[in-house]
PDB file of N, CA and C in Angstrom:
ATOM      1  N   MET A  27     -11.926  -0.663  10.061  1.00 94.00           N
ATOM      2  CA  MET A  27     -12.945  -0.708  11.050  1.00 94.00           C
ATOM      3  C   MET A  27     -12.250  -0.660  12.402  1.00 94.00           C
ATOM      4  N   ASN A  28     -12.736   0.184  13.300  1.00 96.00           N
ATOM      5  CA  ASN A  28     -12.229   0.292  14.661  1.00 96.00           C
ATOM      6  C   ASN A  28     -13.330  -0.060  15.636  1.00 96.00           C
ATOM      7  N   TYR A  29     -12.969  -0.765  16.700  1.00 97.00           N
ATOM      8  CA  TYR A  29     -13.935  -1.123  17.734  1.00 97.00           C
ATOM      9  C   TYR A  29     -13.298  -0.887  19.090  1.00 97.00           C
ATOM     10  N   LYS A  30     -13.900  -0.004  19.861  1.00 97.00           N
ATOM     11  CA  LYS A  30     -13.386   0.300  21.196  1.00 97.00           C
ATOM     12  C   LYS A  30     -14.046  -0.644  22.194  1.00 97.00           C
ATOM     13  N   VAL A  31     -13.271  -1.597  22.726  1.00 96.00           N
ATOM     14  CA  VAL A  31     -13.775  -2.588  23.663  1.00 96.00           C
ATOM     15  C   VAL A  31     -14.054  -1.933  25.008  1.00 96.00           C
ATOM     16  N   ASN A  32     -13.093  -1.204  25.521  1.00 96.00           N
ATOM     17  CA  ASN A  32     -13.230  -0.418  26.755  1.00 96.00           C
ATOM     18  C   ASN A  32     -12.224   0.722  26.686  1.00 96.00           C
ATOM     19  N   LYS A  33     -12.035   1.441  27.776  1.00 94.00           N
ATOM     20  CA  LYS A  33     -11.139   2.598  27.719  1.00 94.00           C
ATOM     21  C   LYS A  33      -9.673   2.201  27.611  1.00 94.00           C
ATOM     22  N   PHE A  34      -9.359   0.927  27.764  1.00 96.00           N
ATOM     23  CA  PHE A  34      -7.982   0.456  27.673  1.00 96.00           C
ATOM     24  C   PHE A  34      -7.651  -0.266  26.366  1.00 96.00           C
ATOM     25  N   LEU A  35      -8.645  -0.778  25.655  1.00 97.00           N
ATOM     26  CA  LEU A  35      -8.399  -1.633  24.493  1.00 97.00           C
ATOM     27  C   LEU A  35      -9.230  -1.200  23.289  1.00 97.00           C
ATOM     28  N   THR A  36      -8.548  -1.003  22.157  1.00 97.00           N
ATOM     29  CA  THR A  36      -9.199  -0.712  20.884  1.00 97.00           C
ATOM     30  C   THR A  36      -8.689  -1.707  19.845  1.00 97.00           C
ATOM     31  N   LEU A  37      -9.607  -2.359  19.136  1.00 98.00           N
ATOM     32  CA  LEU A  37      -9.262  -3.313  18.086  1.00 98.00           C
ATOM     33  C   LEU A  37      -9.548  -2.685  16.734  1.00 98.00           C
ATOM     34  N   ASN A  38      -8.743  -3.038  15.723  1.00 98.00           N
ATOM     35  CA  ASN A  38      -9.000  -2.508  14.391  1.00 98.00           C
ATOM     36  C   ASN A  38      -8.700  -3.558  13.330  1.00 98.00           C
ATOM     37  N   ALA A  39      -9.351  -3.419  12.192  1.00 97.00           N
ATOM     38  CA  ALA A  39      -9.138  -4.275  11.026  1.00 97.00           C
ATOM     39  C   ALA A  39      -9.129  -3.387   9.791  1.00 97.00           C
ATOM     40  N   ASN A  40      -8.270  -3.731   8.842  1.00 96.00           N
ATOM     41  CA  ASN A  40      -8.123  -2.928   7.636  1.00 96.00           C
ATOM     42  C   ASN A  40      -7.887  -3.862   6.453  1.00 96.00           C
ATOM     43  N   THR A  41      -8.481  -3.568   5.318  1.00 95.00           N
ATOM     44  CA  THR A  41      -8.219  -4.335   4.102  1.00 95.00           C
ATOM     45  C   THR A  41      -7.500  -3.447   3.097  1.00 95.00           C
ATOM     46  N   VAL A  42      -6.592  -4.039   2.363  1.00 91.00           N
ATOM     47  CA  VAL A  42      -5.850  -3.351   1.319  1.00 91.00           C
ATOM     48  C   VAL A  42      -6.110  -4.087   0.014  1.00 91.00           C
ATOM     49  N   ASN A  43      -6.493  -3.360  -1.027  1.00 90.00           N
ATOM     50  CA  ASN A  43      -6.730  -3.906  -2.360  1.00 90.00           C
ATOM     51  C   ASN A  43      -7.776  -5.015  -2.314  1.00 90.00           C
ATOM     52  N   PHE A  44      -8.931  -4.712  -1.782  1.00 88.00           N
ATOM     53  CA  PHE A  44      -9.973  -5.731  -1.650  1.00 88.00           C
ATOM     54  C   PHE A  44     -10.532  -6.199  -2.984  1.00 88.00           C
ATOM     55  N   LEU A  45     -10.266  -5.500  -4.079  1.00 90.00           N
ATOM     56  CA  LEU A  45     -10.664  -5.962  -5.415  1.00 90.00           C
ATOM     57  C   LEU A  45      -9.594  -6.841  -6.058  1.00 90.00           C
ATOM     58  N   ASN A  46      -8.464  -7.009  -5.373  1.00 86.00           N
ATOM     59  CA  ASN A  46      -7.354  -7.851  -5.815  1.00 86.00           C
ATOM     60  C   ASN A  46      -6.847  -7.458  -7.202  1.00 86.00           C
ATOM     61  N   GLN A  47      -6.677  -6.158  -7.426  1.00 85.00           N
ATOM     62  CA  GLN A  47      -6.127  -5.672  -8.687  1.00 85.00           C
ATOM     63  C   GLN A  47      -4.633  -5.962  -8.731  1.00 85.00           C
ATOM     64  N   LYS A  48      -4.084  -6.115  -9.917  1.00 82.00           N
ATOM     65  CA  LYS A  48      -2.675  -6.438 -10.075  1.00 82.00           C
ATOM     66  C   LYS A  48      -2.023  -5.428 -11.010  1.00 82.00           C
ATOM     67  N   GLY A  49      -0.710  -5.290 -10.890  1.00 77.00           N
ATOM     68  CA  GLY A  49       0.001  -4.463 -11.835  1.00 77.00           C
ATOM     69  C   GLY A  49       1.010  -3.544 -11.199  1.00 77.00           C
ATOM     70  N   ALA A  50       1.721  -2.858 -12.046  1.00 69.00           N
ATOM     71  CA  ALA A  50       2.712  -1.871 -11.641  1.00 69.00           C
ATOM     72  C   ALA A  50       2.538  -0.661 -12.541  1.00 69.00           C
ATOM     73  N   LYS A  51       3.029   0.459 -12.077  1.00 67.00           N
ATOM     74  CA  LYS A  51       2.932   1.657 -12.900  1.00 67.00           C
ATOM     75  C   LYS A  51       4.235   2.423 -12.803  1.00 67.00           C
ATOM     76  N   GLY A  52       4.495   3.218 -13.755  1.00 67.00           N
ATOM     77  CA  GLY A  52       5.691   4.034 -13.759  1.00 67.00           C
ATOM     78  C   GLY A  52       5.893   4.649 -15.120  1.00 67.00           C
ATOM     79  N   SER A  53       6.682   5.679 -15.156  1.00 66.00           N
ATOM     80  CA  SER A  53       6.987   6.301 -16.438  1.00 66.00           C
ATOM     81  C   SER A  53       8.336   6.988 -16.338  1.00 66.00           C
ATOM     82  N   ILE A  54       8.975   7.118 -17.467  1.00 64.00           N
ATOM     83  CA  ILE A  54      10.239   7.834 -17.566  1.00 64.00           C
ATOM     84  C   ILE A  54       9.953   9.052 -18.417  1.00 64.00           C
ATOM     85  N   SER A  55      10.086  10.227 -17.823  1.00 66.00           N
ATOM     86  CA  SER A  55       9.739  11.437 -18.567  1.00 66.00           C
ATOM     87  C   SER A  55      10.619  11.575 -19.807  1.00 66.00           C
ATOM     88  N   GLY A  56       9.998  11.876 -20.906  1.00 64.00           N
ATOM     89  CA  GLY A  56      10.711  12.060 -22.164  1.00 64.00           C
ATOM     90  C   GLY A  56      10.974  10.782 -22.928  1.00 64.00           C
ATOM     91  N   SER A  57      10.475   9.642 -22.457  1.00 63.00           N
ATOM     92  CA  SER A  57      10.799   8.378 -23.120  1.00 63.00           C
ATOM     93  C   SER A  57       9.663   7.823 -23.973  1.00 63.00           C
ATOM     94  N   GLU A  58       8.660   8.608 -24.236  1.00 69.00           N
ATOM     95  CA  GLU A  58       7.514   8.112 -24.984  1.00 69.00           C
ATOM     96  C   GLU A  58       7.883   7.665 -26.395  1.00 69.00           C
ATOM     97  N   LEU A  59       8.832   8.344 -27.030  1.00 74.00           N
ATOM     98  CA  LEU A  59       9.181   8.052 -28.417  1.00 74.00           C
ATOM     99  C   LEU A  59      10.579   7.457 -28.565  1.00 74.00           C
ATOM    100  N   ILE A  60      11.214   7.073 -27.473  1.00 73.00           N
ATOM    101  CA  ILE A  60      12.572   6.526 -27.532  1.00 73.00           C
ATOM    102  C   ILE A  60      12.515   5.065 -27.980  1.00 73.00           C
ATOM    103  N   THR A  61      13.337   4.698 -28.954  1.00 77.00           N
ATOM    104  CA  THR A  61      13.408   3.297 -29.384  1.00 77.00           C
ATOM    105  C   THR A  61      14.671   2.617 -28.868  1.00 77.00           C
ATOM    106  N   ASP A  62      15.690   3.392 -28.486  1.00 78.00           N
ATOM    107  CA  ASP A  62      16.932   2.833 -27.941  1.00 78.00           C
ATOM    108  C   ASP A  62      17.030   3.235 -26.470  1.00 78.00           C
ATOM    109  N   GLY A  63      16.898   2.269 -25.575  1.00 74.00           N
ATOM    110  CA  GLY A  63      16.893   2.564 -24.148  1.00 74.00           C
ATOM    111  C   GLY A  63      18.259   2.715 -23.518  1.00 74.00           C
ATOM    112  N   SER A  64      19.323   2.618 -24.294  1.00 80.00           N
ATOM    113  CA  SER A  64      20.671   2.716 -23.723  1.00 80.00           C
ATOM    114  C   SER A  64      20.945   4.099 -23.124  1.00 80.00           C
ATOM    115  N   ARG A  65      20.210   5.083 -23.569  1.00 74.00           N
ATOM    116  CA  ARG A  65      20.384   6.440 -23.021  1.00 74.00           C
ATOM    117  C   ARG A  65      20.060   6.491 -21.529  1.00 74.00           C
ATOM    118  N   TYR A  66      19.169   5.620 -21.092  1.00 75.00           N
ATOM    119  CA  TYR A  66      18.734   5.629 -19.699  1.00 75.00           C
ATOM    120  C   TYR A  66      19.450   4.585 -18.848  1.00 75.00           C
ATOM    121  N   ALA A  67      20.418   3.877 -19.401  1.00 80.00           N
ATOM    122  CA  ALA A  67      21.156   2.859 -18.647  1.00 80.00           C
ATOM    123  C   ALA A  67      21.955   3.525 -17.528  1.00 80.00           C
ATOM    124  N   GLY A  68      21.842   2.981 -16.331  1.00 82.00           N
ATOM    125  CA  GLY A  68      22.595   3.495 -15.190  1.00 82.00           C
ATOM    126  C   GLY A  68      21.966   4.689 -14.502  1.00 82.00           C
ATOM    127  N   THR A  69      20.793   5.108 -14.924  1.00 78.00           N
ATOM    128  CA  THR A  69      20.135   6.245 -14.279  1.00 78.00           C
ATOM    129  C   THR A  69      19.101   5.739 -13.274  1.00 78.00           C
ATOM    130  N   LEU A  70      18.842   6.540 -12.277  1.00 78.00           N
ATOM    131  CA  LEU A  70      17.876   6.212 -11.240  1.00 78.00           C
ATOM    132  C   LEU A  70      16.464   6.505 -11.750  1.00 78.00           C
ATOM    133  N   MET A  71      15.588   5.515 -11.633  1.00 74.00           N
ATOM    134  CA  MET A  71      14.201   5.671 -12.069  1.00 74.00           C
ATOM    135  C   MET A  71      13.286   5.211 -10.952  1.00 74.00           C
ATOM    136  N   ALA A  72      12.064   5.672 -10.969  1.00 72.00           N
ATOM    137  CA  ALA A  72      11.108   5.321  -9.921  1.00 72.00           C
ATOM    138  C   ALA A  72       9.816   4.819 -10.543  1.00 72.00           C
ATOM    139  N   GLY A  73       9.108   4.027  -9.788  1.00 71.00           N
ATOM    140  CA  GLY A  73       7.827   3.505 -10.234  1.00 71.00           C
ATOM    141  C   GLY A  73       6.979   3.192  -9.017  1.00 71.00           C
ATOM    142  N   GLY A  74       5.849   2.634  -9.232  1.00 74.00           N
ATOM    143  CA  GLY A  74       4.966   2.282  -8.129  1.00 74.00           C
ATOM    144  C   GLY A  74       4.371   0.908  -8.360  1.00 74.00           C
ATOM    145  N   TYR A  75       3.740   0.401  -7.367  1.00 78.00           N
ATOM    146  CA  TYR A  75       3.116  -0.903  -7.490  1.00 78.00           C
ATOM    147  C   TYR A  75       1.832  -0.915  -6.688  1.00 78.00           C
ATOM    148  N   ILE A  76       1.006  -1.893  -6.949  1.00 83.00           N
ATOM    149  CA  ILE A  76      -0.240  -2.077  -6.214  1.00 83.00           C
ATOM    150  C   ILE A  76       0.001  -3.158  -5.175  1.00 83.00           C
ATOM    151  N   ARG A  77      -0.264  -2.841  -3.934  1.00 85.00           N
ATOM    152  CA  ARG A  77      -0.071  -3.831  -2.880  1.00 85.00           C
ATOM    153  C   ARG A  77      -1.025  -5.001  -3.072  1.00 85.00           C
ATOM    154  N   PRO A  78      -0.602  -6.208  -2.730  1.00 88.00           N
ATOM    155  CA  PRO A  78      -1.489  -7.360  -2.873  1.00 88.00           C
ATOM    156  C   PRO A  78      -2.632  -7.314  -1.865  1.00 88.00           C
ATOM    157  N   PHE A  79      -3.637  -8.136  -2.098  1.00 92.00           N
ATOM    158  CA  PHE A  79      -4.773  -8.203  -1.181  1.00 92.00           C
ATOM    159  C   PHE A  79      -4.288  -8.646   0.194  1.00 92.00           C
ATOM    160  N   THR A  80      -4.562  -7.841   1.193  1.00 94.00           N
ATOM    161  CA  THR A  80      -4.202  -8.186   2.569  1.00 94.00           C
ATOM    162  C   THR A  80      -5.310  -7.741   3.505  1.00 94.00           C
ATOM    163  N   VAL A  81      -5.411  -8.440   4.608  1.00 95.00           N
ATOM    164  CA  VAL A  81      -6.280  -8.049   5.711  1.00 95.00           C
ATOM    165  C   VAL A  81      -5.376  -7.865   6.914  1.00 95.00           C
ATOM    166  N   GLU A  82      -5.443  -6.697   7.520  1.00 96.00           N
ATOM    167  CA  GLU A  82      -4.560  -6.374   8.639  1.00 96.00           C
ATOM    168  C   GLU A  82      -5.385  -6.203   9.894  1.00 96.00           C
ATOM    169  N   PHE A  83      -4.909  -6.769  10.975  1.00 97.00           N
ATOM    170  CA  PHE A  83      -5.568  -6.650  12.271  1.00 97.00           C
ATOM    171  C   PHE A  83      -4.617  -5.992  13.252  1.00 97.00           C
ATOM    172  N   GLY A  84      -5.162  -5.212  14.174  1.00 97.00           N
ATOM    173  CA  GLY A  84      -4.325  -4.548  15.156  1.00 97.00           C
ATOM    174  C   GLY A  84      -5.054  -4.344  16.461  1.00 97.00           C
ATOM    175  N   ALA A  85      -4.287  -4.072  17.485  1.00 97.00           N
ATOM    176  CA  ALA A  85      -4.838  -3.784  18.806  1.00 97.00           C
ATOM    177  C   ALA A  85      -4.057  -2.633  19.407  1.00 97.00           C
ATOM    178  N   LYS A  86      -4.760  -1.740  20.063  1.00 97.00           N
ATOM    179  CA  LYS A  86      -4.132  -0.606  20.736  1.00 97.00           C
ATOM    180  C   LYS A  86      -4.484  -0.709  22.218  1.00 97.00           C
ATOM    181  N   ILE A  87      -3.451  -0.738  23.038  1.00 97.00           N
ATOM    182  CA  ILE A  87      -3.650  -0.862  24.481  1.00 97.00           C
ATOM    183  C   ILE A  87      -3.198   0.439  25.133  1.00 97.00           C
ATOM    184  N   ASN A  88      -4.092   1.048  25.884  1.00 95.00           N
ATOM    185  CA  ASN A  88      -3.789   2.284  26.630  1.00 95.00           C
ATOM    186  C   ASN A  88      -3.719   1.954  28.113  1.00 95.00           C
ATOM    187  N   PHE A  89      -2.701   2.467  28.766  1.00 90.00           N
ATOM    188  CA  PHE A  89      -2.631   2.274  30.219  1.00 90.00           C
ATOM    189  C   PHE A  89      -2.046   3.490  30.880  1.00 90.00           C
TER     190      PHE A  89
END
């Protein structure tokens, strides 16, 4: 939500994950049927996460 107070000041508020979902996600391509994970030891892998519930406030000042 943004609110322009005057031509010099704008206030804003933002919510992240307002349903408060939890968890992480990620996958290693080709690992669906692997039973021994030593093949992937020492390799770079990536994943993602869900940010926690937050409310962010900000102000923008123009001069």
